[in-house]
Short mmCIF file of C-alpha atoms and ligand atoms in Angstrom, two decimals:
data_model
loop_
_atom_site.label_atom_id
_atom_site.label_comp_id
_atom_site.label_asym_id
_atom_site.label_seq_id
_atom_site.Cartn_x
_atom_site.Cartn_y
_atom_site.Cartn_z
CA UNK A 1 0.00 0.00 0.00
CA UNK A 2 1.31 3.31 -0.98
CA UNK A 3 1.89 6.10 1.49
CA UNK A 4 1.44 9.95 1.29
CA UNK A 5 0.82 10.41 4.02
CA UNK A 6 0.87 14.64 5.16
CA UNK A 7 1.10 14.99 1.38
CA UNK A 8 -1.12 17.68 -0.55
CA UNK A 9 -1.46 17.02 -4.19
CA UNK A 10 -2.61 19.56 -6.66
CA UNK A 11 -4.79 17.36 -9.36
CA UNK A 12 -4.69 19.23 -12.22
CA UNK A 13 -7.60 18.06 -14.91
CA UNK A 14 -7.49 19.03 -18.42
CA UNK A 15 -9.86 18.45 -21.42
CA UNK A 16 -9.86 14.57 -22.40
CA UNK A 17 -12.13 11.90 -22.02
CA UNK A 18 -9.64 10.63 -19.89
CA UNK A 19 -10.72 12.81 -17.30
CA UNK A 20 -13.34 10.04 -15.92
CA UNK A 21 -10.37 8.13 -14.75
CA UNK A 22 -8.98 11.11 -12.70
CA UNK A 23 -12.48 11.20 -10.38
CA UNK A 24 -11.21 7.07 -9.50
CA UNK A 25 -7.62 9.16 -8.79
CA UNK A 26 -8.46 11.36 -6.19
CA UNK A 27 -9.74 8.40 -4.16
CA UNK A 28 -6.19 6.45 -5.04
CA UNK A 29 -4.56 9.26 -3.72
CA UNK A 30 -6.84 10.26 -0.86
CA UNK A 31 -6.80 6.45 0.45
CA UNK A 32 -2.79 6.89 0.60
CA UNK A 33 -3.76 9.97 2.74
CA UNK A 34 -2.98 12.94 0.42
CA UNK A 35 -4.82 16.07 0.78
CA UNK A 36 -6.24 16.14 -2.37
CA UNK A 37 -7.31 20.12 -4.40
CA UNK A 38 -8.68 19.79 -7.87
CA UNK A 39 -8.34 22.39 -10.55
CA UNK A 40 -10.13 21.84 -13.64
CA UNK A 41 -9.62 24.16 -17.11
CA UNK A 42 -12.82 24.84 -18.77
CA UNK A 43 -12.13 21.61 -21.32
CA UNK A 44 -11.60 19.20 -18.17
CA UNK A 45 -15.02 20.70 -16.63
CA UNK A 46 -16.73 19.59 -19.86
CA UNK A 47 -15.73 15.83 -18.93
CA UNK A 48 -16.45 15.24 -15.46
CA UNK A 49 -18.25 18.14 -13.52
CA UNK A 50 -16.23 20.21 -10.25
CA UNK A 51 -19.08 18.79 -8.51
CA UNK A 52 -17.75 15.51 -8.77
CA UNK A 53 -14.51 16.23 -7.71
CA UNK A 54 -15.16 18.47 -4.99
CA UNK A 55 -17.60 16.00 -3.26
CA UNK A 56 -14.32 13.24 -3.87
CA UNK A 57 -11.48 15.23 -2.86
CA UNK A 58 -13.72 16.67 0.43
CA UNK A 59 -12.55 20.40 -1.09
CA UNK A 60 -13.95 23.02 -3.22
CA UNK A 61 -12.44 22.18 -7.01
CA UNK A 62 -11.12 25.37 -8.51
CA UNK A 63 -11.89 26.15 -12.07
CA UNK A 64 -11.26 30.29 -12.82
CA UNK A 65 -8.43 32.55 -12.52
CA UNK A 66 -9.83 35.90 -12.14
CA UNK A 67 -12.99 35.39 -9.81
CA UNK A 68 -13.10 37.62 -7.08
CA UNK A 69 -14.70 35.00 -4.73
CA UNK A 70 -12.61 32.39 -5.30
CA UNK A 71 -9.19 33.99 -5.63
CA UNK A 72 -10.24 35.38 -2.39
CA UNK A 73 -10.63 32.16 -0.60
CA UNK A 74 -7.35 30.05 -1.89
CA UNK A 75 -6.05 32.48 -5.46
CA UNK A 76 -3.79 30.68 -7.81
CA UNK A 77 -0.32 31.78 -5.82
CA UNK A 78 -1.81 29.74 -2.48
CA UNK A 79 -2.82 26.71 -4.92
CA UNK A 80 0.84 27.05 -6.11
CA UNK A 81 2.34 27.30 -2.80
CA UNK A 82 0.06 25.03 -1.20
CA UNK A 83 0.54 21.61 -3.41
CA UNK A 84 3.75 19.66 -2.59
CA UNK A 85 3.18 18.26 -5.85
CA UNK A 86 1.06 19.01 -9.39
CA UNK A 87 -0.35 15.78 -11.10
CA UNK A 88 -1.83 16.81 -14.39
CA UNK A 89 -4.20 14.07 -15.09
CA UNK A 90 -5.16 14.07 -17.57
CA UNK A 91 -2.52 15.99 -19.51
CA UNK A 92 -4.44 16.90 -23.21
CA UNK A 93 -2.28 17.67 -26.31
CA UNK A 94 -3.17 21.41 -25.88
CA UNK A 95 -2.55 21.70 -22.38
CA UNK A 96 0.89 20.35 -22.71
CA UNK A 97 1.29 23.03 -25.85
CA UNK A 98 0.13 25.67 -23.16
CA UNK A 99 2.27 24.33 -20.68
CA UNK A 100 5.52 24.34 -22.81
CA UNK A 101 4.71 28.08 -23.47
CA UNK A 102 4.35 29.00 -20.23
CA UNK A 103 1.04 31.05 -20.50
CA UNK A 104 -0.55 32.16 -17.28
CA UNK A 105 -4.16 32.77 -18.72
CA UNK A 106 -5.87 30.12 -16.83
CA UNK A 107 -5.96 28.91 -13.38
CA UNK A 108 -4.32 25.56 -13.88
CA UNK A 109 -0.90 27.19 -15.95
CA UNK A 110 -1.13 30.22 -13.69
CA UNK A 111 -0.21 27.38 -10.83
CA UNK A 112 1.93 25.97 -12.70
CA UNK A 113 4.35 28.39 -13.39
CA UNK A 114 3.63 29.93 -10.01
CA UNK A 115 4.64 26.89 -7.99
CA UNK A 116 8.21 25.59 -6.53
CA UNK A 117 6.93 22.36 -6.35
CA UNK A 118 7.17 19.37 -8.31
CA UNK A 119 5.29 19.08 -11.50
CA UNK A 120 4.22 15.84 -13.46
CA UNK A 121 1.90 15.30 -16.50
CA UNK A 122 0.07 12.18 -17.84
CA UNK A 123 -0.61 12.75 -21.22
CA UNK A 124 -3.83 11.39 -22.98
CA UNK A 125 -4.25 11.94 -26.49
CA UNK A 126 -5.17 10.02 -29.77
CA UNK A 127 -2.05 8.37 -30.78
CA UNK A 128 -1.91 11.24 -33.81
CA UNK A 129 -1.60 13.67 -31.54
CA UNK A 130 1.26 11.87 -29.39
CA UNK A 131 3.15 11.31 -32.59
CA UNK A 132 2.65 15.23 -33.93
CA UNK A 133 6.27 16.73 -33.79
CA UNK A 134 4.62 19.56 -32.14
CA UNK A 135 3.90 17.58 -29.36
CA UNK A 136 6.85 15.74 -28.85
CA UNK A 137 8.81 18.98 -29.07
CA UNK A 138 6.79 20.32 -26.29
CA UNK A 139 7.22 16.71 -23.91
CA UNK A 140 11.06 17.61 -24.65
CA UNK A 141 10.71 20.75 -23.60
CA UNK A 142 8.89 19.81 -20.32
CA UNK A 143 11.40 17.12 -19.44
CA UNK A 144 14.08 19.80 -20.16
CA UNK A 145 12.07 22.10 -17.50
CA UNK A 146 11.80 19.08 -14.80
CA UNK A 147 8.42 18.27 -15.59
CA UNK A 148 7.78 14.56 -15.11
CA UNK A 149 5.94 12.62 -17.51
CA UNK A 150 3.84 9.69 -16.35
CA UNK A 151 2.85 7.73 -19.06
CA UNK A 152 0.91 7.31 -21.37
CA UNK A 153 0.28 3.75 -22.23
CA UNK A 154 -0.52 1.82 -25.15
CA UNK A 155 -3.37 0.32 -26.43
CA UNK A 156 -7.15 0.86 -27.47
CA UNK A 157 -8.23 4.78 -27.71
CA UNK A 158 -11.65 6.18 -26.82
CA UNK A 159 -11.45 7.43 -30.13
CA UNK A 160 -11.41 3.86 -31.50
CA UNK A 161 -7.70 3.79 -32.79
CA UNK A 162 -4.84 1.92 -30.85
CA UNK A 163 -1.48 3.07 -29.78
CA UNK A 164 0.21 5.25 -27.71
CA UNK A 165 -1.51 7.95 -25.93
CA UNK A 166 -3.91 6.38 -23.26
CA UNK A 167 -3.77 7.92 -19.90
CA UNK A 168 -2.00 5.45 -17.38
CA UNK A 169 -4.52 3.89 -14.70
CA UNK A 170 -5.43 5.45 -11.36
CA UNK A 171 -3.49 3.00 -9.26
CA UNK A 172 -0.37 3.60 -11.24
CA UNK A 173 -0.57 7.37 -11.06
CA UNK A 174 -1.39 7.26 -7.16
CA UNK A 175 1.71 5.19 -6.79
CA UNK A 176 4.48 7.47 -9.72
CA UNK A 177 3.11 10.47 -7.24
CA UNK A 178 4.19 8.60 -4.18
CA UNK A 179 7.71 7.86 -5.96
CA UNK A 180 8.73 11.79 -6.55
CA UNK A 181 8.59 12.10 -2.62
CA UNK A 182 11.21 8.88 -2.34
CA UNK A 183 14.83 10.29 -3.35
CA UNK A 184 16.70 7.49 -2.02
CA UNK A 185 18.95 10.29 -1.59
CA UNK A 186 20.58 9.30 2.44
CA UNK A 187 19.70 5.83 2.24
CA UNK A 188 23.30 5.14 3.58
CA UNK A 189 22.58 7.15 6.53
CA UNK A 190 21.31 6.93 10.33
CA UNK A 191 19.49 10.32 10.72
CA UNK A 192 18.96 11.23 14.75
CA UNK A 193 16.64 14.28 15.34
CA UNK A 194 15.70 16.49 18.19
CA UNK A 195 12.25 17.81 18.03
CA UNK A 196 9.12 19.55 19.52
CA UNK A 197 9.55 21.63 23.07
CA UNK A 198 10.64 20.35 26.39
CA UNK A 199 9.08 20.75 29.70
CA UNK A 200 11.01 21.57 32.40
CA UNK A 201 9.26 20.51 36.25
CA UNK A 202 8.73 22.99 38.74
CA UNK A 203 6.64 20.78 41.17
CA UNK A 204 4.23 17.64 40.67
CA UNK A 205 1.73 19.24 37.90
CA UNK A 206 3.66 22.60 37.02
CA UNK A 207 6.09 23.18 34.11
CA UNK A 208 8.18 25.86 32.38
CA UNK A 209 8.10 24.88 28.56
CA UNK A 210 7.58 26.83 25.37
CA UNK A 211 5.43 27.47 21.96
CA UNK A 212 6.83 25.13 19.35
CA UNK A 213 4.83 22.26 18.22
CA UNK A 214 7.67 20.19 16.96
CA UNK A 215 6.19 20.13 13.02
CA UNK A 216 9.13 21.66 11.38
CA UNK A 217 10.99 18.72 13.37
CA UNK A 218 8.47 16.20 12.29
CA UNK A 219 8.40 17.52 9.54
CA UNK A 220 12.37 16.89 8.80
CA UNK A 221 11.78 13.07 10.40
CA UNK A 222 9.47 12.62 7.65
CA UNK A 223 11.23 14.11 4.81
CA UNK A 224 14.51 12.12 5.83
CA UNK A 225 12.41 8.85 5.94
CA UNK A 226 11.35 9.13 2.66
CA UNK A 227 15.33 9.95 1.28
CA UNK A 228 15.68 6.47 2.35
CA UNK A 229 17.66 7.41 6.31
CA UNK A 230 17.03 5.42 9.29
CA UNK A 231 15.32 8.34 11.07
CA UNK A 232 15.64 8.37 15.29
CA UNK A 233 13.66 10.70 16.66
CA UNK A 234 13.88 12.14 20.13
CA UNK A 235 10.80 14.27 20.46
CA UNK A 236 9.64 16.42 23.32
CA UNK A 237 5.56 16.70 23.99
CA UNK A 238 3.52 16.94 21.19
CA UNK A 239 0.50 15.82 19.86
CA UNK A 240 1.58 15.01 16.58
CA UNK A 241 1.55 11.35 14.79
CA UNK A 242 4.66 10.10 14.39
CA UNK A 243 5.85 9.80 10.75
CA UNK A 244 5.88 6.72 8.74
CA UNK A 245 9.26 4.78 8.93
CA UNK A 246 10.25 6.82 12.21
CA UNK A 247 11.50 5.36 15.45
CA UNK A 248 9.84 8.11 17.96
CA UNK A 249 11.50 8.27 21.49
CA UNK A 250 9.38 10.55 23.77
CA UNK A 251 11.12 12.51 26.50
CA UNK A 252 10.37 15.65 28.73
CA UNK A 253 12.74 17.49 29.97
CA UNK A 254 16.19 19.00 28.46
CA UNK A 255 18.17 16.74 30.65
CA UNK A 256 16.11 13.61 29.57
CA UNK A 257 16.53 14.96 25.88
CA UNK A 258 20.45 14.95 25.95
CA UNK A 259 20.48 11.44 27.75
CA UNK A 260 18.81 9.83 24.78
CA UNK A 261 20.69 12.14 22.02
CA UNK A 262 24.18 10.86 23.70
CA UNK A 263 22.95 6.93 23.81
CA UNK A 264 22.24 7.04 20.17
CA UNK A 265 24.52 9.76 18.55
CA UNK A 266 27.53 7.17 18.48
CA UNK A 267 25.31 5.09 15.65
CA UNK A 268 24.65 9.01 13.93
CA UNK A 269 25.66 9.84 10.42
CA UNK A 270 23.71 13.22 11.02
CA UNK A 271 22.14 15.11 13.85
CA UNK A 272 19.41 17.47 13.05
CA UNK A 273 18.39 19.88 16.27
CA UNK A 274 15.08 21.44 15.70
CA UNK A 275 13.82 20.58 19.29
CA UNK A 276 13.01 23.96 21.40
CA UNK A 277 15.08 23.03 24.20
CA UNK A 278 14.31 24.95 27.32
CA UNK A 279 17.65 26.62 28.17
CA UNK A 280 17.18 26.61 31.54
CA UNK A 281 14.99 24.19 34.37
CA UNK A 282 14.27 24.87 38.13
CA UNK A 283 17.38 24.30 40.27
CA UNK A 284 14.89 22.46 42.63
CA UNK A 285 11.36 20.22 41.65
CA UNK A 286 9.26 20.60 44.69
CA UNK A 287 7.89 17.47 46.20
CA UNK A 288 4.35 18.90 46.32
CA UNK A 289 2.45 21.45 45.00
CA UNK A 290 3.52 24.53 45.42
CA UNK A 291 0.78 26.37 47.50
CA UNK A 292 0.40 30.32 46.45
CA UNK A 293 0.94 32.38 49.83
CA UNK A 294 2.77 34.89 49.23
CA UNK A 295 2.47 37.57 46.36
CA UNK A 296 5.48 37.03 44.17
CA UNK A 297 7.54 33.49 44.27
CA UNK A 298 11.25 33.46 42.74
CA UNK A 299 11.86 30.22 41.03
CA UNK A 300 15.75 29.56 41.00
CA UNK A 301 16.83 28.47 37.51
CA UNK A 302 20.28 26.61 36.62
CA UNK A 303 21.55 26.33 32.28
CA UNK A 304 20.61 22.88 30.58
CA UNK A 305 22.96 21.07 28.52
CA UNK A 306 23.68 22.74 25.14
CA UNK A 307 22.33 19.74 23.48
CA UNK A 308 23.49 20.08 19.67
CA UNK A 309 27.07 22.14 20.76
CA UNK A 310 27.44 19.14 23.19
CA UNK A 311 26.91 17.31 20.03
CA UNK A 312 29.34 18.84 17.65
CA UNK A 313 31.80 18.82 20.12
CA UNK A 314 31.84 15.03 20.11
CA UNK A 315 35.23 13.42 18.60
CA UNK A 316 33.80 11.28 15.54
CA UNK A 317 30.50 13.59 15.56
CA UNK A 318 27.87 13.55 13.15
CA UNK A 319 26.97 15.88 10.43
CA UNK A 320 25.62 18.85 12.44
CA UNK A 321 22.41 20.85 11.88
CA UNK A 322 21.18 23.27 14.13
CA UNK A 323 18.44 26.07 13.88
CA UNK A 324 18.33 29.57 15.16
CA UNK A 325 14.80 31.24 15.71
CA UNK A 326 15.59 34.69 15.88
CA UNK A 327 13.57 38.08 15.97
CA UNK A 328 15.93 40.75 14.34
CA UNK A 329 19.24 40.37 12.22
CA UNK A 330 18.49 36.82 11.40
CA UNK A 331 21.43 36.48 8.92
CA UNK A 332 24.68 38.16 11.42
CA UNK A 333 23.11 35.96 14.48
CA UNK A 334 22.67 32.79 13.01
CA UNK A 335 26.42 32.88 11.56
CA UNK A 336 27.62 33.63 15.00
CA UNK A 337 25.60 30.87 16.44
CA UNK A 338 26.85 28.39 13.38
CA UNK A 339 30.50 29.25 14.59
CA UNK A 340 29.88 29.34 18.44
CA UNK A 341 28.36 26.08 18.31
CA UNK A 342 30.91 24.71 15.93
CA UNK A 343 28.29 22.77 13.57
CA UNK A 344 28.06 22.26 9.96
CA UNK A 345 24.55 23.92 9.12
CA UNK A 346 22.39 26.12 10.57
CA UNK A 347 18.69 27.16 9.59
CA UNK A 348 17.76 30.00 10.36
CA UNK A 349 14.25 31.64 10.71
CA UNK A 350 12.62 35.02 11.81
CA UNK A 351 9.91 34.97 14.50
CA UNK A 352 6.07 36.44 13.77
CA UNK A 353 2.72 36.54 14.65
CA UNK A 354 1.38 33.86 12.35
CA UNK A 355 4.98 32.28 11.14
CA UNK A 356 7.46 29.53 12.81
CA UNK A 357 5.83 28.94 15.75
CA UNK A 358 3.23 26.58 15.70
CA UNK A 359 2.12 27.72 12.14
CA UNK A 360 2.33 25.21 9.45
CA UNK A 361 3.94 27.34 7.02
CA UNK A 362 7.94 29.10 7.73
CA UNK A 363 10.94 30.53 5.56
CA UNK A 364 14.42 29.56 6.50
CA UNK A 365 17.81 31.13 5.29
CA UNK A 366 20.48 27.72 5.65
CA UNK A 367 23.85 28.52 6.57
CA UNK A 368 26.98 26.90 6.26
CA UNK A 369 30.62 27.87 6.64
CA UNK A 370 30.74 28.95 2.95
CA UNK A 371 27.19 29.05 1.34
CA UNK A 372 23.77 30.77 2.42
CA UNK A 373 20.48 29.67 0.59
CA UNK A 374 17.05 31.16 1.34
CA UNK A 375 14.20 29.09 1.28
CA UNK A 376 11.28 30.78 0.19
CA UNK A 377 8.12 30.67 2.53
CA UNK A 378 6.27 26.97 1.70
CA UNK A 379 4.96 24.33 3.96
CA UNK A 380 6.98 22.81 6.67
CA UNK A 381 6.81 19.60 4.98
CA UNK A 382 8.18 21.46 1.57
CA UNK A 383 10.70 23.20 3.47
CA UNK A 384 11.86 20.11 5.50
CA UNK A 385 12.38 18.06 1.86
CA UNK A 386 14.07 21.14 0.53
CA UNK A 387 16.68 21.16 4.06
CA UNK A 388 16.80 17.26 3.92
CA UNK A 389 18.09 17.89 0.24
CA UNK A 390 20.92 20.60 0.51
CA UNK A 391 22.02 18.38 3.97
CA UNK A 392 22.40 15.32 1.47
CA UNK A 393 24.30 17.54 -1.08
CA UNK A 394 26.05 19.24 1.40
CA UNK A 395 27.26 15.95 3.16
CA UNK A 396 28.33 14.21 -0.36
CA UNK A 397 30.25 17.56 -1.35
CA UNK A 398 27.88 18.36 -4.21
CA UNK A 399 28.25 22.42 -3.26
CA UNK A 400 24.56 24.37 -2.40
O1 C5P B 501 21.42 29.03 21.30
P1 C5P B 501 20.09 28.79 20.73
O2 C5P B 501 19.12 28.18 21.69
O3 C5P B 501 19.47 29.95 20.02
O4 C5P B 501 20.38 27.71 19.57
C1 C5P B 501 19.37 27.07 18.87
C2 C5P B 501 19.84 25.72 18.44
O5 C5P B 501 20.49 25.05 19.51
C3 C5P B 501 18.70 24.85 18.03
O6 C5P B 501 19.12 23.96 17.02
C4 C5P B 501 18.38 24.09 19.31
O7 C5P B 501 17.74 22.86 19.05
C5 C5P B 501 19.75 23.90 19.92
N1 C5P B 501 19.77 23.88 21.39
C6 C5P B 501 20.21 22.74 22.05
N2 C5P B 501 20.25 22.71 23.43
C7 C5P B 501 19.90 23.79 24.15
C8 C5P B 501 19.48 24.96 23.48
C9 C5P B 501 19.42 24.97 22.11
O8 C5P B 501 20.51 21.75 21.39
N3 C5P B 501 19.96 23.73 25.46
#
């Protein structure tokens, strides 16, 4: 059974009869566990109505570009942003034309050429059509641009002719979309993560603890799972699930945090720190709860262990990643921190009102030594395949 699991796929449905097969798709890919958003052009809204889609996919299906209403609720640069991947299914002769040209003057190739995220196509045509020079120039074109191509298969046409050009089956789309999130790319590797807050005792049912929610660090676990690592994750309280393919190790406190990091860094190809590790805990739990009497209480506090410099630090130590949350010159700070802490990346991000924290959406600027790379604002799941990419780059000496 394929997995995509936290994944949200843009279905993109063109004009061709084929489109009937695409309504059987979105419950392929929603059964893997894919948010599913479906964006029709007018053609692929001749075929099979929004209706049927949106009642499918469980979301509205978006079909114009330059409605007020509907750009308002999710416009064509959210779509674009929002998708980790675009699945054109199906892909029609002209859209792949339109695509090749990059025109914007529809919703669907407005989100394409709007998007950072992968894009595939599975073309359904007569097998004319496929042959036409035109349109092979175009596929060459796309494959020259990144574009994956899915298909199409052989065999009888709606049209009554046989040969290439038939739109591949639901099943084997759902499962070529689950393949672009497995790069294979650190499947030599042990991966060992920090994530999530800790939660530092001050009596029996008190704590001292902080806002993050640990996605960014699930995020990572998840992302590094699918390159193929052996993912360890050490993760503070959250309520999150724990990714497919990831060995979760729940702890509390900062203390409890480094014991588990040092019993399994020695086994570590790379150490990723996203937890939010409390720097400092209560010098002294109380026994029992502490009873308000008087009008202000001083709680003594004592520095935690500097988990990931503790790390670095290490004689044979992993490859090291830290992050630096920071609220003004996010850039000078992080490089300070990079060098203080004597690790090999850092990624860096600026805290807001509705960003980092606990959002589901962040930017990050990853440092190293000798290279800086921004990531442009995206889903933490986009952003931690993006990181889990440069670290594999960076680690092989491919340069960022
Ligand atoms: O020094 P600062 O807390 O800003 O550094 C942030 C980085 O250091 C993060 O990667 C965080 O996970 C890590 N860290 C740590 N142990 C601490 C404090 C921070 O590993 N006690």
């Amino acid at each position: 059974m394929i997995s995509l699991n936290n994944k949200r796929i843009l279905l993109g449905v063109s004009g061709s009869i084929a489109a009937y097969k695409s309504a059987e798709l979105v419950r392929r890919l929603k059964e893997a566990n894919a948010e599913v958003r479906v964006v029709l052009t007018k053609g692929g809204a001749e075929f099979v109505t929004p209706l049927t889609f949106q009642a499918l996919s469980g979301n509205p299906a978006h079909t114009n570009l330059l409605d007020t209403e509907t750009e308002a609720a999710m416009g064509h640069i959210e779509l674009a942003r929002w998708a980790d991947a675009i699945l054109i299914a199906p892909a029609s002769a002209n859209f792949i034309a339109r695509l090749a040209q990059g025109r914007a003057d529809d919703l669907l190739s407005a989100i394409c050429l709007a998007t950072s995220s992968t894009v595939a196509i599975a073309p359904a045509m007569n097998q004319q059509m496929w042959a036409n020079a035109a349109t092979q120039e175009n596929l060459q074109q796309l494959k020259q641009r990144d574009i994956l191509q899915f298909g199409p298969g052989d065999g009888n046409q709606a049209c009554g002719e046989t040969g290439p050009g038939r739109m591949l089956e639901a099943s084997q789309l759902a499962a070529h979309v689950a393949e672009i999130f497995e790069t294979g790319l650190l499947s030599e590797d042990t991966v060992l993560l920090i994530a999530g807050p800790t939660q530092e005792a001050i009596d029996p049912v008190r704590y001292l603890s902080n806002r993050s929610s640990g996605k960014m660090g699930y995020a990572i676990a998840q992302a590094a799972a699918e390159a193929g690592a052996k993912v360890i994750l050490i993760s503070g309280p959250t309520s999150l699930a724990t990714p497919p393919r990831v060995e979760r190790i729940n702890v509390r406190s900062a203390q409890q945090m480094f014991d588990a990091v040092m019993q399994h860094v020695a086994h570590s190809d790379i150490f990723i720190s996203a937890a939010a590790v409390a720097d400092y805990r209560p010098v002294r739990i109380a026994g029992q709860k502490i009873k308000k009497t008087e009008d202000t209480l001083t709680l003594e506090l004592q520095r935690n262990p500097d988990i990931l410099a503790e790390v670095a630090a290490l004689k044979n130590a992993p490859f090291t990643v830290g992050f630096a949350a920071e609220t003004e010159n996010l850039e000078q700070y992080a490089r300070e921190k990079l060098a203080r802490k004597g690790i090999d990346m850092i990624a860096a991000n600026l805290v807001g009102e509705d960003i980092a924290f606990e959002a589901d959406e962040n930017t990050l600027l990853v440092l190293t030594a000798e290279n800086k790379q921004p990531l442009a604002r995206a889903s933490k799941f986009i952003l931690g395949r993006q990181l889990i990419d440069i670290i594999a780059k960076q680690k092989y000496n491919v340069s960022i």
